[in-house]
PDB file of C-alpha atoms and ligand atoms in Angstrom:
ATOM      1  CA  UNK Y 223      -0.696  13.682  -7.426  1.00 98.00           C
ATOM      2  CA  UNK Y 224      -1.703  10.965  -4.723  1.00 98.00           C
ATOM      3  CA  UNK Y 225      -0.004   9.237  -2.445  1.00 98.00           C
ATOM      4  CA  UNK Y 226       0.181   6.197  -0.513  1.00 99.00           C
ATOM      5  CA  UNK Y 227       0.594   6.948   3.657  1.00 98.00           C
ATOM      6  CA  UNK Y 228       1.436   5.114   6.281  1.00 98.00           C
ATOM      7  CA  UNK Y 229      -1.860   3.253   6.575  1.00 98.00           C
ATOM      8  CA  UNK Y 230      -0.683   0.930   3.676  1.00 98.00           C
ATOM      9  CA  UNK Y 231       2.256  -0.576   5.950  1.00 98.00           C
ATOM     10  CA  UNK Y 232       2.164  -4.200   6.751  1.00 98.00           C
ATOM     11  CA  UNK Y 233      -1.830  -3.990   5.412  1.00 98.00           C
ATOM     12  CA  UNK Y 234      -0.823  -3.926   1.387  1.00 98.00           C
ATOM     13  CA  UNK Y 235      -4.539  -4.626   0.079  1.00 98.00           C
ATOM     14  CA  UNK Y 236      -3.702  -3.705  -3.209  1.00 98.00           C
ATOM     15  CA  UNK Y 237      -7.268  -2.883  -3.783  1.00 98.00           C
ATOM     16  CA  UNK Y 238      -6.048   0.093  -5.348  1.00 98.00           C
ATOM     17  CA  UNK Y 239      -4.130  -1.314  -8.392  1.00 98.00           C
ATOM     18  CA  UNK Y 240      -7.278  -2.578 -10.352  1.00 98.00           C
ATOM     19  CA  UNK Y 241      -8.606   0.457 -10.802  1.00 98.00           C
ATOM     20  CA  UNK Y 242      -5.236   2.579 -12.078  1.00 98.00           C
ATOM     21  CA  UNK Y 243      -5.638   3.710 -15.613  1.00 98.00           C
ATOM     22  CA  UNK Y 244      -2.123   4.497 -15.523  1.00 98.00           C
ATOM     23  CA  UNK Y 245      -0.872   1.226 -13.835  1.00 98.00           C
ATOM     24  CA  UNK Y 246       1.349   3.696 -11.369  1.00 98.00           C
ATOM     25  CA  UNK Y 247       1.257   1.853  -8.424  1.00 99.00           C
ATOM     26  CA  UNK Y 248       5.163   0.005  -7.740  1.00 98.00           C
ATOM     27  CA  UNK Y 249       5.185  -2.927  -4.786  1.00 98.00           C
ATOM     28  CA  UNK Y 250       7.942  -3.281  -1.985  1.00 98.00           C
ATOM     29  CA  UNK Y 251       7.631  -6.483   0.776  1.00 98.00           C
ATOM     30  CA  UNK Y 252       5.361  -4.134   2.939  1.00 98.00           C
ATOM     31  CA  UNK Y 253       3.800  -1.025   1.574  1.00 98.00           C
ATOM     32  CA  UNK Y 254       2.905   0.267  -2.135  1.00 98.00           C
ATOM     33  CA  UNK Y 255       3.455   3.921  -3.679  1.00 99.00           C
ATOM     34  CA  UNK Y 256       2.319   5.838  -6.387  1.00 99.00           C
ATOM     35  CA  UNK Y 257       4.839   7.608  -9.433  1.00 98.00           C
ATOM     36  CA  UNK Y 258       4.100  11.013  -9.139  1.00 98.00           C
ATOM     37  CA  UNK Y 259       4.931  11.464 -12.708  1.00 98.00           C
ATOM     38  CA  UNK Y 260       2.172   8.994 -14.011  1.00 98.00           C
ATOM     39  CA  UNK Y 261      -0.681   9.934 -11.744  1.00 98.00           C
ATOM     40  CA  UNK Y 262      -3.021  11.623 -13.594  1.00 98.00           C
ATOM     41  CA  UNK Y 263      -4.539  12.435 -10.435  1.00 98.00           C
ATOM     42  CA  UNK Y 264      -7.898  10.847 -11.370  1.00 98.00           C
ATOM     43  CA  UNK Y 265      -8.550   9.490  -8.009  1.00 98.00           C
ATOM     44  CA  UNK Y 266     -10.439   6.483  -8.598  1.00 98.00           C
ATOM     45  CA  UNK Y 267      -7.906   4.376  -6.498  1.00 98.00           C
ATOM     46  CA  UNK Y 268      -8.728   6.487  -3.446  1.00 98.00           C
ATOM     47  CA  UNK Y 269     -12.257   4.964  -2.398  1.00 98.00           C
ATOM     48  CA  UNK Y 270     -10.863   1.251  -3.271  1.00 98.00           C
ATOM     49  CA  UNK Y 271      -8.384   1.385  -0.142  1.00 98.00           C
ATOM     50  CA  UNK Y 272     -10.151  -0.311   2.558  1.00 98.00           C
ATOM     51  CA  UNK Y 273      -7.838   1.582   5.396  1.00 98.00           C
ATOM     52  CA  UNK Y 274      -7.724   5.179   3.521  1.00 98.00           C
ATOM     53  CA  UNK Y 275      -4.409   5.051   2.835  1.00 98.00           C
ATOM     54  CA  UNK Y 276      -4.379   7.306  -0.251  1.00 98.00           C
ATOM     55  CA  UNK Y 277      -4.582  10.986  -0.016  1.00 98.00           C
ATOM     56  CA  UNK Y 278      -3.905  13.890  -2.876  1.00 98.00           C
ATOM     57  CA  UNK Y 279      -0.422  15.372  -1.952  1.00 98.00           C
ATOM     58  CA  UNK Y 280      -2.708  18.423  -1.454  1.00 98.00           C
ATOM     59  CA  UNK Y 281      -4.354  17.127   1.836  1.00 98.00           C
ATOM     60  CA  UNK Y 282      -1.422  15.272   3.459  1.00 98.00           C
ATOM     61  CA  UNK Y 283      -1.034  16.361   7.337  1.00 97.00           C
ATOM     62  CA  UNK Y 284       2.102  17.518   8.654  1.00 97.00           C
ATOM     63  CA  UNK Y 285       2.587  13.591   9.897  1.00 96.00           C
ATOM     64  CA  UNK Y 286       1.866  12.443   6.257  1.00 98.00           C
ATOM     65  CA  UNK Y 287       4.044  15.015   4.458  1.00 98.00           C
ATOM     66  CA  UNK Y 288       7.082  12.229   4.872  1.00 98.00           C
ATOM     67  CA  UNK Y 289       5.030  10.201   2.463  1.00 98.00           C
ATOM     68  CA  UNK Y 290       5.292  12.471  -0.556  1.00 98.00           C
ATOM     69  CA  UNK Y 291       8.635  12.214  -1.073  1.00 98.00           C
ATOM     70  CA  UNK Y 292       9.044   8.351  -0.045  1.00 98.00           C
ATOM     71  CA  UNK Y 293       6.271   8.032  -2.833  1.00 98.00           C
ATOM     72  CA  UNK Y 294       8.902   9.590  -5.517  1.00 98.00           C
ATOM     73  CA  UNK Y 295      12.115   8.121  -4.538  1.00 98.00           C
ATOM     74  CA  UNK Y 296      10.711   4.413  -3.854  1.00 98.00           C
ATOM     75  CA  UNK Y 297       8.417   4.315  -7.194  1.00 98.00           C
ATOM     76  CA  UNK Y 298      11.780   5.241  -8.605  1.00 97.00           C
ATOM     77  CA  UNK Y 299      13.657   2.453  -6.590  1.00 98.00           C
ATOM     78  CA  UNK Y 300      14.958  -0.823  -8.964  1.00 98.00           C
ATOM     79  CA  UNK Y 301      13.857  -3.381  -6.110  1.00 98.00           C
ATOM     80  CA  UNK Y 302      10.628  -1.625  -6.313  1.00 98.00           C
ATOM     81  CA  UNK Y 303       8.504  -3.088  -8.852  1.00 98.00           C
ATOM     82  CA  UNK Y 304       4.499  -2.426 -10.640  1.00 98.00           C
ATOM     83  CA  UNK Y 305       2.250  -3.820  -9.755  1.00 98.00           C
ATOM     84  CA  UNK Y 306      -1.456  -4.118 -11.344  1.00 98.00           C
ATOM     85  CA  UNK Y 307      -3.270  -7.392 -10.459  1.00 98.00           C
ATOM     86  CA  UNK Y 308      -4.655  -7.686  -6.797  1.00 98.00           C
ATOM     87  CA  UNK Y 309      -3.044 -10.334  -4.903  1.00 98.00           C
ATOM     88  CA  UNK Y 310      -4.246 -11.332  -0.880  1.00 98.00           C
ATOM     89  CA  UNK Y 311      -2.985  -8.872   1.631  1.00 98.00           C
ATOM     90  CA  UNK Y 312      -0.023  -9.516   4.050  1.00 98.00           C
ATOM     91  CA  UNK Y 313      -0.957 -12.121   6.690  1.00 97.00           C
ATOM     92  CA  UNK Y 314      -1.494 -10.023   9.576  1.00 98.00           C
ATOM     93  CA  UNK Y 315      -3.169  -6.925   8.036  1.00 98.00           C
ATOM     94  CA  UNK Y 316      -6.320  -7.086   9.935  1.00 98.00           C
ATOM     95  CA  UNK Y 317      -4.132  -6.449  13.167  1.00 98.00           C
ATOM     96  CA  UNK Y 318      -1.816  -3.450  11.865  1.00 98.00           C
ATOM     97  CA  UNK Y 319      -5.072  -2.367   9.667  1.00 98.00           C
ATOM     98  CA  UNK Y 320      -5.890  -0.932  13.476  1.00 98.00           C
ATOM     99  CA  UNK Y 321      -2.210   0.383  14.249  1.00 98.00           C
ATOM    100  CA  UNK Y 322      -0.580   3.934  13.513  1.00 96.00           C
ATOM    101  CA  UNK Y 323       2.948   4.945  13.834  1.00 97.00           C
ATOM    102  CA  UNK Y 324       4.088   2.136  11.516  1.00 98.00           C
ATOM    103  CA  UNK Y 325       6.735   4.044   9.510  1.00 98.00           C
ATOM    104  CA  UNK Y 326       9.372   2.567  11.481  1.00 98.00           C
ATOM    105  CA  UNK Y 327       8.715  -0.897  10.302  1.00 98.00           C
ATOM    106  CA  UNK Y 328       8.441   0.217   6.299  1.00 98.00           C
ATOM    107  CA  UNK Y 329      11.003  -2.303   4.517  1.00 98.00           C
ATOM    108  CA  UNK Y 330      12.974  -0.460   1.602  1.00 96.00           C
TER     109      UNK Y 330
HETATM  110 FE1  F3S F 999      -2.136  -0.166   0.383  1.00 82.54          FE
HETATM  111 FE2  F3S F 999      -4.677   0.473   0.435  1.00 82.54          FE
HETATM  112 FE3  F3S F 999      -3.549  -0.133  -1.844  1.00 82.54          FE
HETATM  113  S1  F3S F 999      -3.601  -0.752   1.950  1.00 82.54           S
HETATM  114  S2  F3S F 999      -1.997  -1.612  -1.278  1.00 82.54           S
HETATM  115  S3  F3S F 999      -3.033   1.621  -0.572  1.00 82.54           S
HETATM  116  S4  F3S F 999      -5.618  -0.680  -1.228  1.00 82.54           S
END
């Protein structure tokens, strides 16, 4: 399956839900994951994030390994919604498009 990593927070393009055959993408105020039950692991949605923020669960570094399981339990979160249609990124993405160590500030 893919994931959505830390390069997503505070950035939230959404690039990446046009292209999901499987509409498998879910929406909090800051960051989006992926069900890993519905990815069909086609990757199409990879090359549409403008900050590479999606990476198979097979390739995830030790930093991004956090991210595989905050993909499960957050796609399965109520608050947590899906999301398909584009919408404009969050106001200040083209500053935190250029920061790491942003899991801190990932709203739930
Ligand atoms: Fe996030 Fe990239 Fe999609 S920033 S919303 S994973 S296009």
């Amino acid at each position: 399956t893919y994931v959505v990593t830390e390069a997503c927070i505070q950035c939230k393009y959404t690039d990446c839900v046009t292209v999901c055959p499987m509409d498998c993408f879910f929406e909090g105020p800051n960051f989006l994951v992926i069900h890993p039950d519905e990815c069909i692991d086609c990757s199409i949605c990879v090359a549409e994030c403008p900050v590479g923020a999606i990476v198979s669960d097979q390739d995830v570094t030790s930093e991004q390994q956090v991210y595989v399981e905050l993909n499960r339990t957050l796609s399965e979160n109520p608050a947590w919604t899906r999301i398909s249609q584009q919408k404009a990124p969050l106001p200040d993405h083209e500053y935190w498009a250029t920061q790491t160590d942003k899991l801190a500030l990932l709203q739930k």
